[in-house]
XYZ file of C-alpha atoms in Angstrom:
361
model
C 0.000 0.000 0.000
C 2.838 2.350 0.809
C 4.441 1.525 -2.519
C 1.263 2.358 -4.296
C 1.125 5.668 -2.481
C 4.677 6.434 -3.523
C 3.947 6.037 -7.219
C 0.672 7.934 -7.059
C 0.962 11.028 -9.285
C 0.724 14.394 -7.656
C -2.468 16.307 -8.234
C -0.807 19.703 -8.204
C 1.227 21.156 -11.070
C 4.085 23.555 -10.452
C 5.055 25.730 -13.426
C 8.729 25.688 -14.330
C 10.822 28.546 -13.125
C 11.540 31.160 -15.844
C 15.040 31.059 -17.189
C 17.128 34.186 -16.919
C 17.449 36.039 -20.235
C 20.513 35.095 -22.152
C 22.862 37.900 -23.050
C 23.355 38.462 -26.749
C 26.780 38.309 -28.200
C 28.407 41.008 -30.277
C 27.745 39.216 -33.564
C 24.063 38.805 -32.730
C 23.767 42.480 -31.822
C 25.406 43.456 -35.078
C 23.014 41.185 -36.942
C 20.006 42.817 -35.282
C 21.375 46.290 -35.998
C 21.950 45.291 -39.605
C 18.312 44.255 -40.015
C 17.047 47.472 -38.426
C 19.514 50.026 -39.789
C 20.492 48.723 -43.241
C 17.200 49.706 -45.003
C 17.706 53.312 -43.918
C 21.320 53.242 -45.078
C 20.250 52.002 -48.506
C 17.862 54.925 -49.046
C 20.031 57.539 -47.313
C 21.994 58.626 -50.452
C 18.802 59.932 -52.053
C 17.830 61.951 -48.994
C 21.362 63.284 -48.560
C 21.434 64.491 -52.169
C 17.900 65.825 -51.848
C 18.909 67.764 -48.738
C 21.923 69.283 -50.488
C 20.233 70.094 -53.797
C 16.659 70.643 -52.615
C 16.170 71.573 -48.988
C 19.278 73.723 -48.610
C 18.552 75.933 -51.674
C 14.956 76.239 -50.511
C 15.994 77.405 -47.046
C 18.682 79.687 -48.484
C 16.142 81.259 -50.854
C 13.917 81.994 -47.859
C 16.826 83.853 -46.237
C 17.562 85.808 -49.409
C 13.905 86.820 -49.752
C 13.991 88.902 -46.561
C 17.107 90.904 -47.509
C 17.855 93.648 -49.998
C 20.055 91.393 -52.123
C 21.475 92.376 -55.484
C 23.956 90.891 -57.917
C 26.867 93.258 -57.337
C 26.517 94.283 -53.700
C 25.387 90.929 -52.368
C 23.512 90.843 -49.093
C 22.165 94.225 -48.043
C 20.028 95.325 -45.155
C 17.229 93.291 -43.671
C 13.865 94.317 -45.138
C 11.613 91.557 -43.849
C 8.355 91.199 -45.773
C 8.980 94.280 -47.903
C 10.103 92.210 -50.904
C 6.877 90.216 -50.786
C 4.814 93.392 -50.528
C 6.657 94.964 -53.471
C 6.069 91.899 -55.637
C 2.386 91.696 -54.715
C 2.043 95.395 -55.564
C 3.244 94.923 -59.149
C 0.547 94.370 -61.763
C 2.918 92.374 -63.962
C 3.187 89.712 -61.240
C -0.556 89.139 -61.180
C -0.623 89.085 -64.963
C 2.117 86.452 -65.038
C 0.205 84.435 -62.472
C -2.915 84.553 -64.633
C -0.881 83.514 -67.664
C 0.572 80.572 -65.744
C -2.827 79.319 -64.635
C -4.241 79.725 -68.152
C -1.403 77.769 -69.764
C -1.691 75.179 -66.998
C -5.371 74.524 -67.764
C -4.785 74.436 -71.536
C -1.901 71.991 -71.214
C -2.495 69.732 -68.203
C -6.117 68.805 -68.878
C -5.784 67.858 -72.580
C -2.439 66.240 -71.882
C -3.872 63.729 -69.401
C -6.944 62.986 -71.551
C -4.945 62.451 -74.756
C -2.284 60.413 -72.924
C -4.729 57.946 -71.388
C -6.588 57.603 -74.702
C -3.343 57.001 -76.557
C -2.283 54.440 -73.952
C -5.585 52.583 -74.367
C -4.996 52.390 -78.126
C -1.429 51.164 -77.651
C -2.662 48.492 -75.246
C -4.524 46.765 -78.073
C -3.150 43.969 -80.219
C -1.265 46.041 -82.785
C 1.248 44.981 -85.374
C 4.729 46.224 -84.523
C 3.479 47.289 -81.107
C 6.987 48.008 -79.838
C 7.598 50.439 -82.711
C 4.429 52.419 -81.973
C 5.032 52.416 -78.248
C 8.560 53.721 -78.636
C 7.437 56.203 -81.276
C 5.291 58.155 -78.817
C 8.431 58.809 -76.740
C 10.294 60.572 -79.571
C 8.880 64.073 -78.781
C 10.104 63.715 -75.204
C 13.663 63.070 -76.438
C 13.712 66.226 -78.580
C 15.407 69.143 -76.844
C 13.079 71.885 -75.542
C 14.989 74.504 -77.541
C 14.390 72.613 -80.777
C 10.703 72.166 -79.966
C 10.312 75.865 -79.181
C 12.082 76.947 -82.355
C 10.030 74.606 -84.548
C 6.696 75.554 -83.012
C 7.677 79.205 -82.987
C 7.905 78.997 -86.774
C 4.697 77.006 -87.056
C 2.814 79.620 -85.045
C 4.468 82.626 -86.666
C 2.169 85.565 -87.402
C 3.302 86.374 -90.961
C 4.726 83.173 -92.456
C 3.597 80.445 -90.084
C 2.349 77.124 -91.390
C -0.734 77.211 -89.167
C -1.882 80.535 -90.624
C -1.176 79.233 -94.117
C -3.446 76.253 -93.485
C -6.122 78.530 -92.050
C -5.928 80.691 -95.168
C -6.544 77.696 -97.426
C -9.920 77.100 -95.746
C -10.887 80.777 -95.864
C -10.140 81.697 -92.240
C -8.364 84.862 -91.153
C -4.820 84.484 -89.795
C -4.382 84.457 -86.032
C -1.887 86.673 -84.240
C -0.202 83.950 -82.229
C 2.322 86.435 -80.818
C -0.190 89.241 -80.319
C -3.374 87.745 -78.953
C -3.102 86.605 -75.341
C -5.284 83.491 -75.556
C -3.758 82.448 -78.890
C -0.253 82.622 -77.446
C -1.360 80.483 -74.515
C -2.771 77.900 -76.911
C 0.476 77.833 -78.884
C 2.632 77.378 -75.774
C 0.284 74.722 -74.377
C 0.581 72.883 -77.688
C 4.358 72.729 -77.248
C 3.978 71.364 -73.723
C 1.457 68.746 -74.835
C 3.689 67.720 -77.736
C 6.595 67.018 -75.417
C 4.885 65.339 -72.466
C 1.854 63.515 -73.839
C 3.853 60.515 -75.079
C 5.782 60.269 -71.823
C 2.578 60.171 -69.768
C 1.043 57.747 -72.265
C 3.817 55.241 -71.560
C 3.183 55.575 -67.813
C -0.497 54.847 -68.369
C 0.396 51.980 -70.698
C 2.637 50.390 -68.059
C -0.265 50.548 -65.591
C -2.686 49.057 -68.113
C -0.354 46.150 -68.820
C -0.697 44.854 -65.262
C -4.513 44.923 -65.231
C -5.721 41.280 -65.005
C -7.031 40.105 -68.381
C -9.639 37.997 -66.629
C -11.549 41.197 -65.904
C -11.775 42.021 -69.605
C -12.862 38.477 -70.419
C -15.585 38.625 -67.788
C -16.720 42.028 -69.092
C -16.839 40.657 -72.636
C -18.962 37.724 -71.496
C -21.315 40.161 -69.773
C -21.713 42.021 -73.074
C -19.597 45.101 -72.353
C -18.105 46.827 -75.379
C -14.618 48.370 -75.633
C -15.783 51.790 -74.423
C -17.648 50.298 -71.488
C -14.651 48.167 -70.577
C -12.413 51.227 -70.657
C -14.528 53.219 -68.172
C -15.640 50.285 -66.010
C -12.473 48.170 -65.919
C -9.407 50.092 -67.097
C -9.954 53.448 -65.392
C -10.827 52.026 -61.935
C -7.810 49.712 -62.051
C -5.311 52.503 -62.815
C -6.688 55.197 -60.515
C -3.454 55.449 -58.527
C -1.477 55.993 -61.747
C -3.936 58.659 -62.855
C -3.415 60.472 -59.551
C 0.357 60.320 -60.016
C 0.244 61.647 -63.588
C -2.199 64.424 -62.707
C -0.024 65.633 -59.830
C 3.218 65.555 -61.841
C 1.556 67.296 -64.796
C 0.253 69.980 -62.445
C 3.653 70.619 -60.901
C 5.368 70.697 -64.292
C 2.894 73.050 -65.964
C 2.970 75.536 -63.088
C 6.768 75.777 -63.396
C 6.891 76.154 -67.176
C 9.810 78.248 -68.427
C 11.487 76.929 -71.596
C 8.549 77.228 -73.981
C 7.492 80.836 -73.153
C 11.131 81.926 -72.908
C 11.900 80.720 -76.447
C 8.555 81.544 -78.073
C 9.982 84.779 -79.512
C 13.393 86.356 -79.987
C 13.152 88.726 -77.001
C 12.163 86.043 -74.533
C 10.276 88.396 -72.208
C 6.763 87.083 -72.685
C 5.660 89.331 -75.507
C 5.486 93.090 -75.983
C 2.635 93.360 -73.483
C 3.826 90.379 -71.410
C 0.794 88.482 -72.684
C 2.415 85.056 -72.209
C 4.924 85.795 -69.440
C 4.679 83.059 -66.824
C 5.573 83.399 -63.142
C 8.898 81.610 -63.561
C 9.744 83.836 -66.517
C 8.815 86.872 -64.427
C 11.096 85.642 -61.645
C 13.902 85.229 -64.171
C 13.339 88.786 -65.423
C 13.404 90.188 -61.875
C 16.648 88.398 -61.049
C 18.565 88.796 -64.332
C 16.663 91.522 -66.195
C 16.585 95.241 -65.574
C 15.866 95.012 -61.841
C 18.668 92.598 -60.859
C 17.011 92.211 -57.458
C 17.658 88.776 -56.031
C 15.617 89.499 -52.909
C 12.427 90.083 -54.876
C 13.199 87.146 -57.142
C 13.556 84.905 -54.084
C 10.234 86.235 -52.794
C 8.616 85.329 -56.134
C 10.157 81.862 -55.911
C 8.718 81.285 -52.455
C 5.260 82.538 -53.419
C 5.342 80.238 -56.444
C 6.393 77.379 -54.168
C 3.431 77.998 -51.867
C 1.095 78.218 -54.872
C 2.384 74.962 -56.358
C 2.153 73.255 -52.973
C -1.427 74.457 -52.432
C -2.632 73.474 -55.908
C -0.835 70.143 -55.691
C -2.438 69.428 -52.307
C -5.913 70.325 -53.576
C -5.310 68.213 -56.659
C -4.191 65.294 -54.521
C -7.231 65.516 -52.232
C -9.627 65.696 -55.169
C -7.908 62.784 -56.889
C -7.990 60.741 -53.687
C -11.706 61.428 -53.305
C -12.349 60.384 -56.892
C -10.213 57.273 -56.443
C -12.013 56.270 -53.246
C -15.494 57.039 -54.546
C -17.923 54.207 -54.859
C -19.545 51.741 -52.483
C -18.137 52.035 -48.987
C -18.415 49.721 -46.048
C -20.724 50.843 -43.205
C -19.017 52.758 -40.444
C -18.649 51.001 -37.096
C -18.618 52.961 -33.869
C -15.746 52.658 -31.432
C -18.055 51.525 -28.643
C -19.226 48.574 -30.739
C -15.629 47.684 -31.574
C -14.586 47.829 -27.918
C -17.540 45.646 -26.853
C -16.691 43.056 -29.521
C -13.057 42.992 -28.368
C -14.128 42.576 -24.740
C -16.439 39.678 -25.655
C -13.671 38.004 -27.647
C -11.233 38.353 -24.743
C -13.789 36.931 -22.300
C -14.449 33.950 -24.571
C -10.721 33.349 -24.926
C -10.187 33.515 -21.172
C -13.074 31.101 -20.541
C -11.696 28.640 -23.065
C -8.253 28.833 -21.466
C -9.627 28.213 -17.975
C -11.668 25.241 -19.182
C -8.643 23.734 -20.889
C -6.431 24.145 -17.811
C -9.094 22.571 -15.557
C -9.426 19.610 -17.875
C -5.674 19.125 -17.950
C -5.523 19.111 -14.155
C -8.275 16.530 -13.893
C -6.552 14.273 -16.403
C -3.276 14.565 -14.521
């Protein structure tokens, strides 16, 4: 009987004592640091170069904008916000701002529409597809000076090819270098010529990764090519559309080459009818005024304008991209109650399991 009592298993269960944490060696610490730090080291060259070529000039321009700074004398006395007030008081600044916004609308909107349409055509089963896809990139390779010189001759007032073609159909010639809206159309045409093919290839790359099963299902459901484009293609490439719209907005608001080379003088016309804000800044810094302080103030106001328009554009694009059927909103109180119920059920299951294990032992 005593022997039987000796071999009787104990009803209680004592948990094992926790082991003291083992100290990591130097090699293990280096391995952990490598996993945590190496990704930041890989991307650090970009941010270092961006800080030197982007953030530092931006901060230095802000310092220059509050001083009376000229080309010969250098830094003068501190004037604070006077440079900004002087720029805002000039009518030519507001005219250049209106010209910039007008050219932006005439170039960015048609550019995105034509680019996505061209990409949809290139996404079809075409013969020599590689040739056509690379052909749309040729205008982007051409130098901006060459594009401006060629289009400057095409849109010439006296001997331009466009006016010659208008004369053959009985229309009066257009003063491309005299009329304000006509000059904006001509400059926007140059911008669209250069950047439409580039954006079309971006859209094409996004369309190539759209699952073909979606098109097959749409075809079975009876959807035509146009319906498939708006119901399948556009929703699948919304993020790419947002990217292209934002980059096109930033580029068109900073346009300089095309209006600078549209005529021989390069000052935006006799009445500054196509002078953009960047061209106005260039004229303030290197023209008759030679005032770097005011030019820096123009640069910072343009930066704020581009940032504001880009932010509004991004928010609108995000809203369009996220439009559609949304899941119903759940209150925080409901979420907390569901979590509490789940924790209680888990605790009850754990207690039941431990009790059963003790009984079996």
